[in-house]
JSON list of C-alpha atoms in Angstrom, two decimals:
[
{"chain": "A", "resi": 249, "resn": "MET", "atom": "CA", "xyz": [9.50, 22.05, -4.30]},
{"chain": "A", "resi": 250, "resn": "MET", "atom": "CA", "xyz": [8.94, 19.94, -7.93]},
{"chain": "A", "resi": 251, "resn": "VAL", "atom": "CA", "xyz": [5.71, 19.07, -9.29]},
{"chain": "A", "resi": 252, "resn": "ILE", "atom": "CA", "xyz": [6.15, 16.34, -11.71]},
{"chain": "A", "resi": 253, "resn": "LYS", "atom": "CA", "xyz": [4.23, 15.76, -14.84]},
{"chain": "A", "resi": 254, "resn": "ASN", "atom": "CA", "xyz": [2.21, 13.17, -16.15]},
{"chain": "A", "resi": 255, "resn": "GLN", "atom": "CA", "xyz": [2.25, 12.13, -19.02]},
{"chain": "A", "resi": 256, "resn": "GLN", "atom": "CA", "xyz": [-0.58, 14.23, -20.20]},
{"chain": "A", "resi": 257, "resn": "ASP", "atom": "CA", "xyz": [1.78, 16.58, -19.43]},
{"chain": "A", "resi": 258, "resn": "GLU", "atom": "CA", "xyz": [-0.67, 17.78, -16.21]},
{"chain": "A", "resi": 259, "resn": "MET", "atom": "CA", "xyz": [1.17, 19.64, -13.39]},
{"chain": "A", "resi": 260, "resn": "VAL", "atom": "CA", "xyz": [-1.19, 17.87, -10.65]},
{"chain": "A", "resi": 261, "resn": "PRO", "atom": "CA", "xyz": [-3.00, 15.36, -13.16]},
{"chain": "A", "resi": 262, "resn": "ALA", "atom": "CA", "xyz": [-7.02, 14.11, -11.83]},
{"chain": "A", "resi": 263, "resn": "LYS", "atom": "CA", "xyz": [-7.80, 11.21, -11.07]},
{"chain": "A", "resi": 264, "resn": "ILE", "atom": "CA", "xyz": [-10.21, 8.98, -12.55]},
{"chain": "A", "resi": 265, "resn": "GLN", "atom": "CA", "xyz": [-12.92, 9.18, -10.02]},
{"chain": "A", "resi": 266, "resn": "SER", "atom": "CA", "xyz": [-12.64, 13.66, -10.17]},
{"chain": "A", "resi": 267, "resn": "SER", "atom": "CA", "xyz": [-10.87, 14.43, -7.29]},
{"chain": "A", "resi": 268, "resn": "TRP", "atom": "CA", "xyz": [-7.18, 15.65, -7.75]},
{"chain": "A", "resi": 269, "resn": "GLN", "atom": "CA", "xyz": [-4.03, 13.69, -7.05]},
{"chain": "A", "resi": 270, "resn": "VAL", "atom": "CA", "xyz": [-1.31, 15.87, -6.76]},
{"chain": "A", "resi": 271, "resn": "CYS", "atom": "CA", "xyz": [2.49, 14.67, -7.49]},
{"chain": "A", "resi": 272, "resn": "ILE", "atom": "CA", "xyz": [5.23, 16.12, -5.82]},
{"chain": "A", "resi": 273, "resn": "ASP", "atom": "CA", "xyz": [8.49, 15.03, -5.04]},
{"chain": "A", "resi": 274, "resn": "TYR", "atom": "CA", "xyz": [9.91, 14.33, -1.65]},
{"chain": "A", "resi": 275, "resn": "ARG", "atom": "CA", "xyz": [12.81, 12.68, -2.11]},
{"chain": "A", "resi": 276, "resn": "LYS", "atom": "CA", "xyz": [15.24, 15.19, -0.90]},
{"chain": "A", "resi": 277, "resn": "LEU", "atom": "CA", "xyz": [13.05, 15.69, 2.33]},
{"chain": "A", "resi": 278, "resn": "ASN", "atom": "CA", "xyz": [12.71, 12.05, 2.60]},
{"chain": "A", "resi": 279, "resn": "GLN", "atom": "CA", "xyz": [16.01, 11.40, 1.71]},
{"chain": "A", "resi": 280, "resn": "ALA", "atom": "CA", "xyz": [17.07, 14.10, 4.83]},
{"chain": "A", "resi": 281, "resn": "THR", "atom": "CA", "xyz": [14.44, 12.96, 7.27]},
{"chain": "A", "resi": 282, "resn": "HIS", "atom": "CA", "xyz": [15.33, 10.21, 10.31]},
{"chain": "A", "resi": 283, "resn": "LYS", "atom": "CA", "xyz": [13.62, 6.96, 9.74]},
{"chain": "A", "resi": 284, "resn": "ASP", "atom": "CA", "xyz": [10.96, 5.97, 11.37]},
{"chain": "A", "resi": 285, "resn": "HIS", "atom": "CA", "xyz": [11.28, 1.77, 11.44]},
{"chain": "A", "resi": 286, "resn": "PHE", "atom": "CA", "xyz": [7.62, 1.65, 13.92]},
{"chain": "A", "resi": 287, "resn": "PRO", "atom": "CA", "xyz": [6.07, -1.79, 11.62]},
{"chain": "A", "resi": 288, "resn": "LEU", "atom": "CA", "xyz": [3.48, -1.59, 9.28]},
{"chain": "A", "resi": 289, "resn": "THR", "atom": "CA", "xyz": [0.50, -3.72, 9.82]},
{"chain": "A", "resi": 290, "resn": "PHE", "atom": "CA", "xyz": [-4.41, 6.29, 8.18]},
{"chain": "A", "resi": 291, "resn": "ILE", "atom": "CA", "xyz": [-2.73, 9.14, 6.98]},
{"chain": "A", "resi": 292, "resn": "GLY", "atom": "CA", "xyz": [-4.32, 12.06, 5.22]},
{"chain": "A", "resi": 293, "resn": "GLN", "atom": "CA", "xyz": [-6.67, 13.19, 8.95]},
{"chain": "A", "resi": 294, "resn": "ILE", "atom": "CA", "xyz": [-2.76, 13.17, 11.18]},
{"chain": "A", "resi": 295, "resn": "HIS", "atom": "CA", "xyz": [-1.75, 17.22, 11.94]},
{"chain": "A", "resi": 296, "resn": "ILE", "atom": "CA", "xyz": [1.16, 18.00, 10.64]},
{"chain": "A", "resi": 297, "resn": "ALA", "atom": "CA", "xyz": [3.43, 20.68, 13.73]},
{"chain": "A", "resi": 298, "resn": "HIS", "atom": "CA", "xyz": [3.13, 24.26, 12.39]},
{"chain": "A", "resi": 299, "resn": "VAL", "atom": "CA", "xyz": [6.90, 24.19, 12.37]},
{"chain": "A", "resi": 300, "resn": "ASP", "atom": "CA", "xyz": [7.14, 21.59, 9.83]},
{"chain": "A", "resi": 301, "resn": "GLN", "atom": "CA", "xyz": [4.22, 22.39, 7.15]},
{"chain": "A", "resi": 302, "resn": "ASN", "atom": "CA", "xyz": [6.65, 24.32, 5.49]},
{"chain": "A", "resi": 303, "resn": "LYS", "atom": "CA", "xyz": [9.14, 21.53, 4.36]},
{"chain": "A", "resi": 304, "resn": "THR", "atom": "CA", "xyz": [6.08, 20.51, 2.54]},
{"chain": "A", "resi": 305, "resn": "THR", "atom": "CA", "xyz": [5.51, 23.42, 0.39]},
{"chain": "A", "resi": 306, "resn": "PHE", "atom": "CA", "xyz": [5.23, 23.23, -3.49]},
{"chain": "A", "resi": 307, "resn": "THR", "atom": "CA", "xyz": [4.89, 25.19, -5.89]},
{"chain": "A", "resi": 308, "resn": "CYS", "atom": "CA", "xyz": [1.80, 24.40, -8.79]},
{"chain": "A", "resi": 309, "resn": "PRO", "atom": "CA", "xyz": [0.00, 26.43, -12.20]},
{"chain": "A", "resi": 310, "resn": "PHE", "atom": "CA", "xyz": [-2.38, 27.61, -9.85]},
{"chain": "A", "resi": 311, "resn": "GLU", "atom": "CA", "xyz": [-0.36, 28.76, -6.03]},
{"chain": "A", "resi": 312, "resn": "ARG", "atom": "CA", "xyz": [1.78, 27.97, -3.25]},
{"chain": "A", "resi": 313, "resn": "PHE", "atom": "CA", "xyz": [1.19, 25.22, -0.95]},
{"chain": "A", "resi": 314, "resn": "ALA", "atom": "CA", "xyz": [1.62, 23.58, 2.06]},
{"chain": "A", "resi": 315, "resn": "TYR", "atom": "CA", "xyz": [0.41, 20.21, 3.86]},
{"chain": "A", "resi": 316, "resn": "THR", "atom": "CA", "xyz": [-1.34, 20.70, 7.04]},
{"chain": "A", "resi": 317, "resn": "ARG", "atom": "CA", "xyz": [-2.14, 17.42, 7.39]},
{"chain": "A", "resi": 318, "resn": "MET", "atom": "CA", "xyz": [0.17, 14.30, 6.34]},
{"chain": "A", "resi": 319, "resn": "PRO", "atom": "CA", "xyz": [0.90, 13.65, 3.17]},
{"chain": "A", "resi": 320, "resn": "PHE", "atom": "CA", "xyz": [1.64, 8.93, 2.48]},
{"chain": "A", "resi": 321, "resn": "ARG", "atom": "CA", "xyz": [4.39, 10.72, 0.22]},
{"chain": "A", "resi": 322, "resn": "LEU", "atom": "CA", "xyz": [6.45, 11.60, 3.45]},
{"chain": "A", "resi": 323, "resn": "CYS", "atom": "CA", "xyz": [8.63, 8.14, 3.80]},
{"chain": "A", "resi": 324, "resn": "ASN", "atom": "CA", "xyz": [7.66, 8.00, 7.73]},
{"chain": "A", "resi": 325, "resn": "ALA", "atom": "CA", "xyz": [3.69, 8.56, 6.93]},
{"chain": "A", "resi": 326, "resn": "PRO", "atom": "CA", "xyz": [2.85, 5.05, 7.12]},
{"chain": "A", "resi": 327, "resn": "SER", "atom": "CA", "xyz": [4.65, 4.37, 10.33]},
{"chain": "A", "resi": 328, "resn": "THR", "atom": "CA", "xyz": [2.92, 7.20, 11.88]},
{"chain": "A", "resi": 329, "resn": "PHE", "atom": "CA", "xyz": [-0.55, 6.34, 10.32]},
{"chain": "A", "resi": 330, "resn": "GLN", "atom": "CA", "xyz": [-0.27, 2.86, 11.59]},
{"chain": "A", "resi": 331, "resn": "ARG", "atom": "CA", "xyz": [1.17, 3.73, 15.14]},
{"chain": "A", "resi": 332, "resn": "CYS", "atom": "CA", "xyz": [-1.60, 5.84, 15.64]},
{"chain": "A", "resi": 333, "resn": "MET", "atom": "CA", "xyz": [-3.96, 2.91, 14.27]},
{"chain": "A", "resi": 334, "resn": "ILE", "atom": "CA", "xyz": [-2.27, 0.74, 16.76]},
{"chain": "A", "resi": 335, "resn": "GLY", "atom": "CA", "xyz": [-3.12, 3.72, 19.65]},
{"chain": "A", "resi": 336, "resn": "ILE", "atom": "CA", "xyz": [-6.75, 3.46, 19.04]},
{"chain": "A", "resi": 337, "resn": "PHE", "atom": "CA", "xyz": [-7.45, 0.11, 18.84]},
{"chain": "A", "resi": 338, "resn": "SER", "atom": "CA", "xyz": [-4.46, -1.14, 21.15]},
{"chain": "A", "resi": 339, "resn": "ASN", "atom": "CA", "xyz": [-6.77, -3.34, 23.24]},
{"chain": "A", "resi": 340, "resn": "LEU", "atom": "CA", "xyz": [-9.38, -4.88, 20.24]},
{"chain": "A", "resi": 341, "resn": "LEU", "atom": "CA", "xyz": [-6.36, -5.88, 18.31]},
{"chain": "A", "resi": 342, "resn": "GLU", "atom": "CA", "xyz": [-5.59, -9.60, 18.37]},
{"chain": "A", "resi": 343, "resn": "GLU", "atom": "CA", "xyz": [-8.84, -9.53, 20.13]},
{"chain": "A", "resi": 344, "resn": "CYS", "atom": "CA", "xyz": [-11.47, -9.27, 17.74]},
{"chain": "A", "resi": 345, "resn": "MET", "atom": "CA", "xyz": [-9.92, -7.36, 14.95]},
{"chain": "A", "resi": 346, "resn": "GLU", "atom": "CA", "xyz": [-6.69, -6.37, 12.95]},
{"chain": "A", "resi": 347, "resn": "VAL", "atom": "CA", "xyz": [-6.05, -3.52, 11.09]},
{"chain": "A", "resi": 348, "resn": "PHE", "atom": "CA", "xyz": [-3.48, -2.42, 8.50]},
{"chain": "A", "resi": 349, "resn": "MET", "atom": "CA", "xyz": [-2.91, 0.97, 7.53]},
{"chain": "A", "resi": 350, "resn": "ASP", "atom": "CA", "xyz": [-6.83, 2.39, 6.77]},
{"chain": "A", "resi": 351, "resn": "ASN", "atom": "CA", "xyz": [-7.66, -1.80, 6.47]},
{"chain": "A", "resi": 352, "resn": "PHE", "atom": "CA", "xyz": [-9.55, -3.63, 9.04]},
{"chain": "A", "resi": 353, "resn": "ILE", "atom": "CA", "xyz": [-11.17, -6.67, 10.09]},
{"chain": "A", "resi": 354, "resn": "VAL", "atom": "CA", "xyz": [-13.20, -7.99, 12.42]},
{"chain": "A", "resi": 355, "resn": "TYR", "atom": "CA", "xyz": [-13.93, -11.15, 13.28]},
{"chain": "A", "resi": 356, "resn": "ALA", "atom": "CA", "xyz": [-15.70, -13.61, 15.12]},
{"chain": "A", "resi": 357, "resn": "GLU", "atom": "CA", "xyz": [-16.68, -17.25, 15.41]},
{"chain": "A", "resi": 358, "resn": "SER", "atom": "CA", "xyz": [-20.44, -16.70, 15.70]},
{"chain": "A", "resi": 359, "resn": "PHE", "atom": "CA", "xyz": [-22.67, -13.55, 14.00]},
{"chain": "A", "resi": 360, "resn": "GLU", "atom": "CA", "xyz": [-23.76, -12.94, 17.36]},
{"chain": "A", "resi": 361, "resn": "ALA", "atom": "CA", "xyz": [-20.21, -12.36, 18.71]},
{"chain": "A", "resi": 362, "resn": "TYR", "atom": "CA", "xyz": [-19.08, -10.53, 15.23]},
{"chain": "A", "resi": 363, "resn": "LEU", "atom": "CA", "xyz": [-22.49, -8.58, 16.21]},
{"chain": "A", "resi": 364, "resn": "ASP", "atom": "CA", "xyz": [-20.43, -7.63, 19.87]},
{"chain": "A", "resi": 365, "resn": "ASN", "atom": "CA", "xyz": [-17.42, -7.07, 18.09]},
{"chain": "A", "resi": 366, "resn": "LEU", "atom": "CA", "xyz": [-18.17, -4.84, 15.70]},
{"chain": "A", "resi": 367, "resn": "SER", "atom": "CA", "xyz": [-19.89, -2.54, 17.68]},
{"chain": "A", "resi": 368, "resn": "LYS", "atom": "CA", "xyz": [-16.84, -2.39, 19.65]},
{"chain": "A", "resi": 369, "resn": "VAL", "atom": "CA", "xyz": [-14.71, -1.32, 16.66]},
{"chain": "A", "resi": 370, "resn": "LEU", "atom": "CA", "xyz": [-17.69, 1.29, 15.74]},
{"chain": "A", "resi": 371, "resn": "LEU", "atom": "CA", "xyz": [-17.63, 2.95, 18.76]},
{"chain": "A", "resi": 372, "resn": "ARG", "atom": "CA", "xyz": [-13.87, 3.28, 18.88]},
{"chain": "A", "resi": 373, "resn": "CYS", "atom": "CA", "xyz": [-14.35, 5.04, 15.75]},
{"chain": "A", "resi": 374, "resn": "ILE", "atom": "CA", "xyz": [-17.10, 7.10, 16.81]},
{"chain": "A", "resi": 375, "resn": "HIS", "atom": "CA", "xyz": [-15.53, 7.85, 20.47]},
{"chain": "A", "resi": 376, "resn": "ASN", "atom": "CA", "xyz": [-12.14, 9.28, 17.99]},
{"chain": "A", "resi": 377, "resn": "ASN", "atom": "CA", "xyz": [-13.90, 10.72, 14.90]},
{"chain": "A", "resi": 378, "resn": "LEU", "atom": "CA", "xyz": [-11.99, 8.43, 12.67]},
{"chain": "A", "resi": 379, "resn": "VAL", "atom": "CA", "xyz": [-15.09, 7.98, 9.32]},
{"chain": "A", "resi": 380, "resn": "LEU", "atom": "CA", "xyz": [-15.52, 5.17, 7.04]},
{"chain": "A", "resi": 381, "resn": "ASN", "atom": "CA", "xyz": [-16.12, 4.88, 3.02]},
{"chain": "A", "resi": 382, "resn": "PHE", "atom": "CA", "xyz": [-19.28, 2.60, 3.20]},
{"chain": "A", "resi": 383, "resn": "GLU", "atom": "CA", "xyz": [-18.98, 2.02, -0.62]},
{"chain": "A", "resi": 384, "resn": "LYS", "atom": "CA", "xyz": [-15.79, 0.34, 0.45]},
{"chain": "A", "resi": 385, "resn": "CYS", "atom": "CA", "xyz": [-17.24, -1.47, 3.79]},
{"chain": "A", "resi": 386, "resn": "HIS", "atom": "CA", "xyz": [-18.16, -5.35, 3.74]},
{"chain": "A", "resi": 387, "resn": "PHE", "atom": "CA", "xyz": [-20.15, -6.72, 6.42]},
{"chain": "A", "resi": 388, "resn": "MET", "atom": "CA", "xyz": [-21.05, -10.29, 7.25]},
{"chain": "A", "resi": 389, "resn": "VAL", "atom": "CA", "xyz": [-18.78, -12.29, 4.46]},
{"chain": "A", "resi": 390, "resn": "THR", "atom": "CA", "xyz": [-17.29, -15.55, 5.33]},
{"chain": "A", "resi": 391, "resn": "LYS", "atom": "CA", "xyz": [-14.56, -14.54, 2.66]},
{"chain": "A", "resi": 392, "resn": "GLY", "atom": "CA", "xyz": [-13.41, -11.93, 0.93]},
{"chain": "A", "resi": 393, "resn": "ILE", "atom": "CA", "xyz": [-10.08, -10.20, -1.06]},
{"chain": "A", "resi": 394, "resn": "ILE", "atom": "CA", "xyz": [-7.89, -9.00, 1.82]},
{"chain": "A", "resi": 395, "resn": "LEU", "atom": "CA", "xyz": [-5.10, -6.64, 0.84]},
{"chain": "A", "resi": 396, "resn": "GLY", "atom": "CA", "xyz": [-4.48, -8.58, -2.09]},
{"chain": "A", "resi": 397, "resn": "HIS", "atom": "CA", "xyz": [-5.62, -11.87, -0.67]},
{"chain": "A", "resi": 398, "resn": "LEU", "atom": "CA", "xyz": [-8.38, -13.99, -0.59]},
{"chain": "A", "resi": 399, "resn": "VAL", "atom": "CA", "xyz": [-9.09, -14.90, 2.93]},
{"chain": "A", "resi": 400, "resn": "SER", "atom": "CA", "xyz": [-11.95, -17.26, 4.38]},
{"chain": "A", "resi": 401, "resn": "THR", "atom": "CA", "xyz": [-12.07, -20.07, 6.73]},
{"chain": "A", "resi": 402, "resn": "ARG", "atom": "CA", "xyz": [-9.54, -22.10, 4.82]},
{"chain": "A", "resi": 403, "resn": "GLY", "atom": "CA", "xyz": [-7.27, -19.47, 5.47]},
{"chain": "A", "resi": 404, "resn": "ILE", "atom": "CA", "xyz": [-4.68, -17.21, 3.46]},
{"chain": "A", "resi": 405, "resn": "GLU", "atom": "CA", "xyz": [-4.99, -18.30, -0.58]},
{"chain": "A", "resi": 406, "resn": "VAL", "atom": "CA", "xyz": [-3.91, -16.11, -3.74]},
{"chain": "A", "resi": 407, "resn": "ASP", "atom": "CA", "xyz": [-6.37, -13.88, -5.88]},
{"chain": "A", "resi": 408, "resn": "LYS", "atom": "CA", "xyz": [-7.05, -15.36, -8.45]},
{"chain": "A", "resi": 409, "resn": "ALA", "atom": "CA", "xyz": [-7.30, -12.16, -10.49]},
{"chain": "A", "resi": 410, "resn": "LYS", "atom": "CA", "xyz": [-4.18, -11.02, -9.31]},
{"chain": "A", "resi": 411, "resn": "ILE", "atom": "CA", "xyz": [-2.54, -14.43, -10.60]},
{"chain": "A", "resi": 412, "resn": "ASP", "atom": "CA", "xyz": [-4.06, -13.62, -14.34]},
{"chain": "A", "resi": 413, "resn": "VAL", "atom": "CA", "xyz": [-2.32, -9.93, -13.99]},
{"chain": "A", "resi": 414, "resn": "ILE", "atom": "CA", "xyz": [0.84, -11.42, -13.82]},
{"chain": "A", "resi": 415, "resn": "SER", "atom": "CA", "xyz": [0.15, -14.44, -16.16]},
{"chain": "A", "resi": 416, "resn": "SER", "atom": "CA", "xyz": [-0.68, -11.50, -18.80]},
{"chain": "A", "resi": 417, "resn": "LEU", "atom": "CA", "xyz": [2.54, -10.06, -18.63]},
{"chain": "A", "resi": 418, "resn": "SER", "atom": "CA", "xyz": [4.22, -9.89, -21.46]},
{"chain": "A", "resi": 419, "resn": "ASN", "atom": "CA", "xyz": [7.94, -10.62, -22.37]},
{"chain": "A", "resi": 420, "resn": "PRO", "atom": "CA", "xyz": [9.84, -7.78, -21.26]},
{"chain": "A", "resi": 421, "resn": "ALA", "atom": "CA", "xyz": [11.57, -5.60, -24.37]},
{"chain": "A", "resi": 422, "resn": "PHE", "atom": "CA", "xyz": [14.12, -3.64, -21.67]},
{"chain": "A", "resi": 423, "resn": "VAL", "atom": "CA", "xyz": [16.33, -5.05, -19.22]},
{"chain": "A", "resi": 424, "resn": "TRP", "atom": "CA", "xyz": [14.86, -2.67, -16.72]},
{"chain": "A", "resi": 425, "resn": "GLU", "atom": "CA", "xyz": [11.84, -4.61, -17.15]},
{"chain": "A", "resi": 426, "resn": "VAL", "atom": "CA", "xyz": [12.78, -7.95, -15.68]},
{"chain": "A", "resi": 427, "resn": "PRO", "atom": "CA", "xyz": [13.09, -5.63, -11.58]},
{"chain": "A", "resi": 428, "resn": "SER", "atom": "CA", "xyz": [9.56, -4.74, -12.86]},
{"chain": "A", "resi": 429, "resn": "PHE", "atom": "CA", "xyz": [8.29, -8.53, -12.99]},
{"chain": "A", "resi": 430, "resn": "LEU", "atom": "CA", "xyz": [10.17, -9.54, -9.81]},
{"chain": "A", "resi": 431, "resn": "GLY", "atom": "CA", "xyz": [8.26, -7.34, -7.85]},
{"chain": "A", "resi": 432, "resn": "HIS", "atom": "CA", "xyz": [4.87, -8.47, -9.31]},
{"chain": "A", "resi": 433, "resn": "ALA", "atom": "CA", "xyz": [6.17, -12.16, -8.69]},
{"chain": "A", "resi": 434, "resn": "ASP", "atom": "CA", "xyz": [7.30, -11.17, -5.04]},
{"chain": "A", "resi": 435, "resn": "PHE", "atom": "CA", "xyz": [3.94, -10.57, -3.66]},
{"chain": "A", "resi": 436, "resn": "TYR", "atom": "CA", "xyz": [2.96, -14.41, -4.00]},
{"chain": "A", "resi": 437, "resn": "LYS", "atom": "CA", "xyz": [6.52, -15.72, -3.73]},
{"chain": "A", "resi": 438, "resn": "ARG", "atom": "CA", "xyz": [4.82, -17.41, -0.11]},
{"chain": "A", "resi": 439, "resn": "PHE", "atom": "CA", "xyz": [2.58, -19.88, -2.17]},
{"chain": "A", "resi": 440, "resn": "ILE", "atom": "CA", "xyz": [5.63, -20.95, -5.05]},
{"chain": "A", "resi": 441, "resn": "LYS", "atom": "CA", "xyz": [7.55, -23.71, -3.55]},
{"chain": "A", "resi": 442, "resn": "ASP", "atom": "CA", "xyz": [11.23, -22.89, -4.65]},
{"chain": "A", "resi": 443, "resn": "PHE", "atom": "CA", "xyz": [10.49, -18.92, -5.36]},
{"chain": "A", "resi": 444, "resn": "ASN", "atom": "CA", "xyz": [14.22, -18.11, -4.53]},
{"chain": "A", "resi": 445, "resn": "LYS", "atom": "CA", "xyz": [15.62, -21.02, -6.55]},
{"chain": "A", "resi": 446, "resn": "ILE", "atom": "CA", "xyz": [14.03, -20.37, -9.59]},
{"chain": "A", "resi": 447, "resn": "ILE", "atom": "CA", "xyz": [14.32, -16.36, -9.75]},
{"chain": "A", "resi": 448, "resn": "MET", "atom": "CA", "xyz": [17.76, -16.54, -8.47]},
{"chain": "A", "resi": 449, "resn": "PRO", "atom": "CA", "xyz": [19.34, -16.27, -12.25]},
{"chain": "A", "resi": 450, "resn": "LEU", "atom": "CA", "xyz": [16.36, -13.25, -12.51]},
{"chain": "A", "resi": 451, "resn": "SER", "atom": "CA", "xyz": [17.54, -11.89, -9.28]},
{"chain": "A", "resi": 452, "resn": "CYS", "atom": "CA", "xyz": [21.34, -9.50, -10.46]},
{"chain": "A", "resi": 453, "resn": "TYR", "atom": "CA", "xyz": [18.76, -7.00, -13.25]},
{"chain": "A", "resi": 454, "resn": "ARG", "atom": "CA", "xyz": [17.89, -5.52, -9.94]},
{"chain": "A", "resi": 455, "resn": "ARG", "atom": "CA", "xyz": [21.29, -5.00, -9.30]},
{"chain": "A", "resi": 456, "resn": "MET", "atom": "CA", "xyz": [22.76, -4.52, -12.21]},
{"chain": "A", "resi": 457, "resn": "PRO", "atom": "CA", "xyz": [20.56, -2.95, -14.63]},
{"chain": "A", "resi": 458, "resn": "THR", "atom": "CA", "xyz": [22.82, -2.59, -17.38]},
{"chain": "A", "resi": 459, "resn": "LEU", "atom": "CA", "xyz": [23.16, -6.72, -18.22]},
{"chain": "A", "resi": 460, "resn": "SER", "atom": "CA", "xyz": [21.71, -7.17, -21.87]},
{"chain": "A", "resi": 461, "resn": "LEU", "atom": "CA", "xyz": [18.86, -9.56, -22.11]},
{"chain": "A", "resi": 462, "resn": "THR", "atom": "CA", "xyz": [19.68, -13.62, -23.18]},
{"chain": "A", "resi": 463, "resn": "SER", "atom": "CA", "xyz": [17.48, -16.20, -24.85]},
{"chain": "A", "resi": 464, "resn": "LEU", "atom": "CA", "xyz": [18.60, -17.79, -20.80]},
{"chain": "A", "resi": 465, "resn": "VAL", "atom": "CA", "xyz": [17.03, -15.42, -19.15]},
{"chain": "A", "resi": 466, "resn": "TRP", "atom": "CA", "xyz": [13.73, -15.50, -22.16]},
{"chain": "A", "resi": 467, "resn": "MET", "atom": "CA", "xyz": [13.39, -19.35, -20.10]},
{"chain": "A", "resi": 468, "resn": "HIS", "atom": "CA", "xyz": [13.97, -18.65, -17.03]},
{"chain": "A", "resi": 469, "resn": "PHE", "atom": "CA", "xyz": [11.14, -15.66, -17.42]},
{"chain": "A", "resi": 470, "resn": "LYS", "atom": "CA", "xyz": [8.75, -18.18, -19.41]},
{"chain": "A", "resi": 471, "resn": "SER", "atom": "CA", "xyz": [9.37, -20.61, -15.62]}
]
């Protein structure tokens, strides 16, 4: 396995929170893995079978390590995690909660009903030894940012903070930056009328990144 260096030439780059983020190139392993296409809708606490742990081995300046619990970078990790979560909360889904990976939404039409539903979810977490990050928990709210969208009684809306980020993106200086911009824009395409028509002149750069930037590209980018 190969350890990827970051811009600071660190083999194991440190996060801002002073914890560690190990960067391992699992592309070869992921290519050889039979893909699990279970639909996404939890990962660091799911055990890896002992016979398979050696496949995740990586080397860094400190020593050689292998994961005993599933890391996010394995291609089937998200599907496995989501299947685990659905198995735990199966009879509560679409009744009083929704779950997408490690994001929970507990809802109700009244304060009393909400307390009852929240109690059901928390008891299920206790019984399955799930630990929640209290700093990321928000209770008794009527609206909030969920998976990059503003969700309230009005429905699903865009997060204005993300719109500001997209709007502030500079014009692409290189061809390979066009697909990157389209990735940002795709996130909110459901809210943009005729989105596919608007980006059609730019879509070719996803398939042919060697094309040259032209004045026409700039025009469509600004639109």
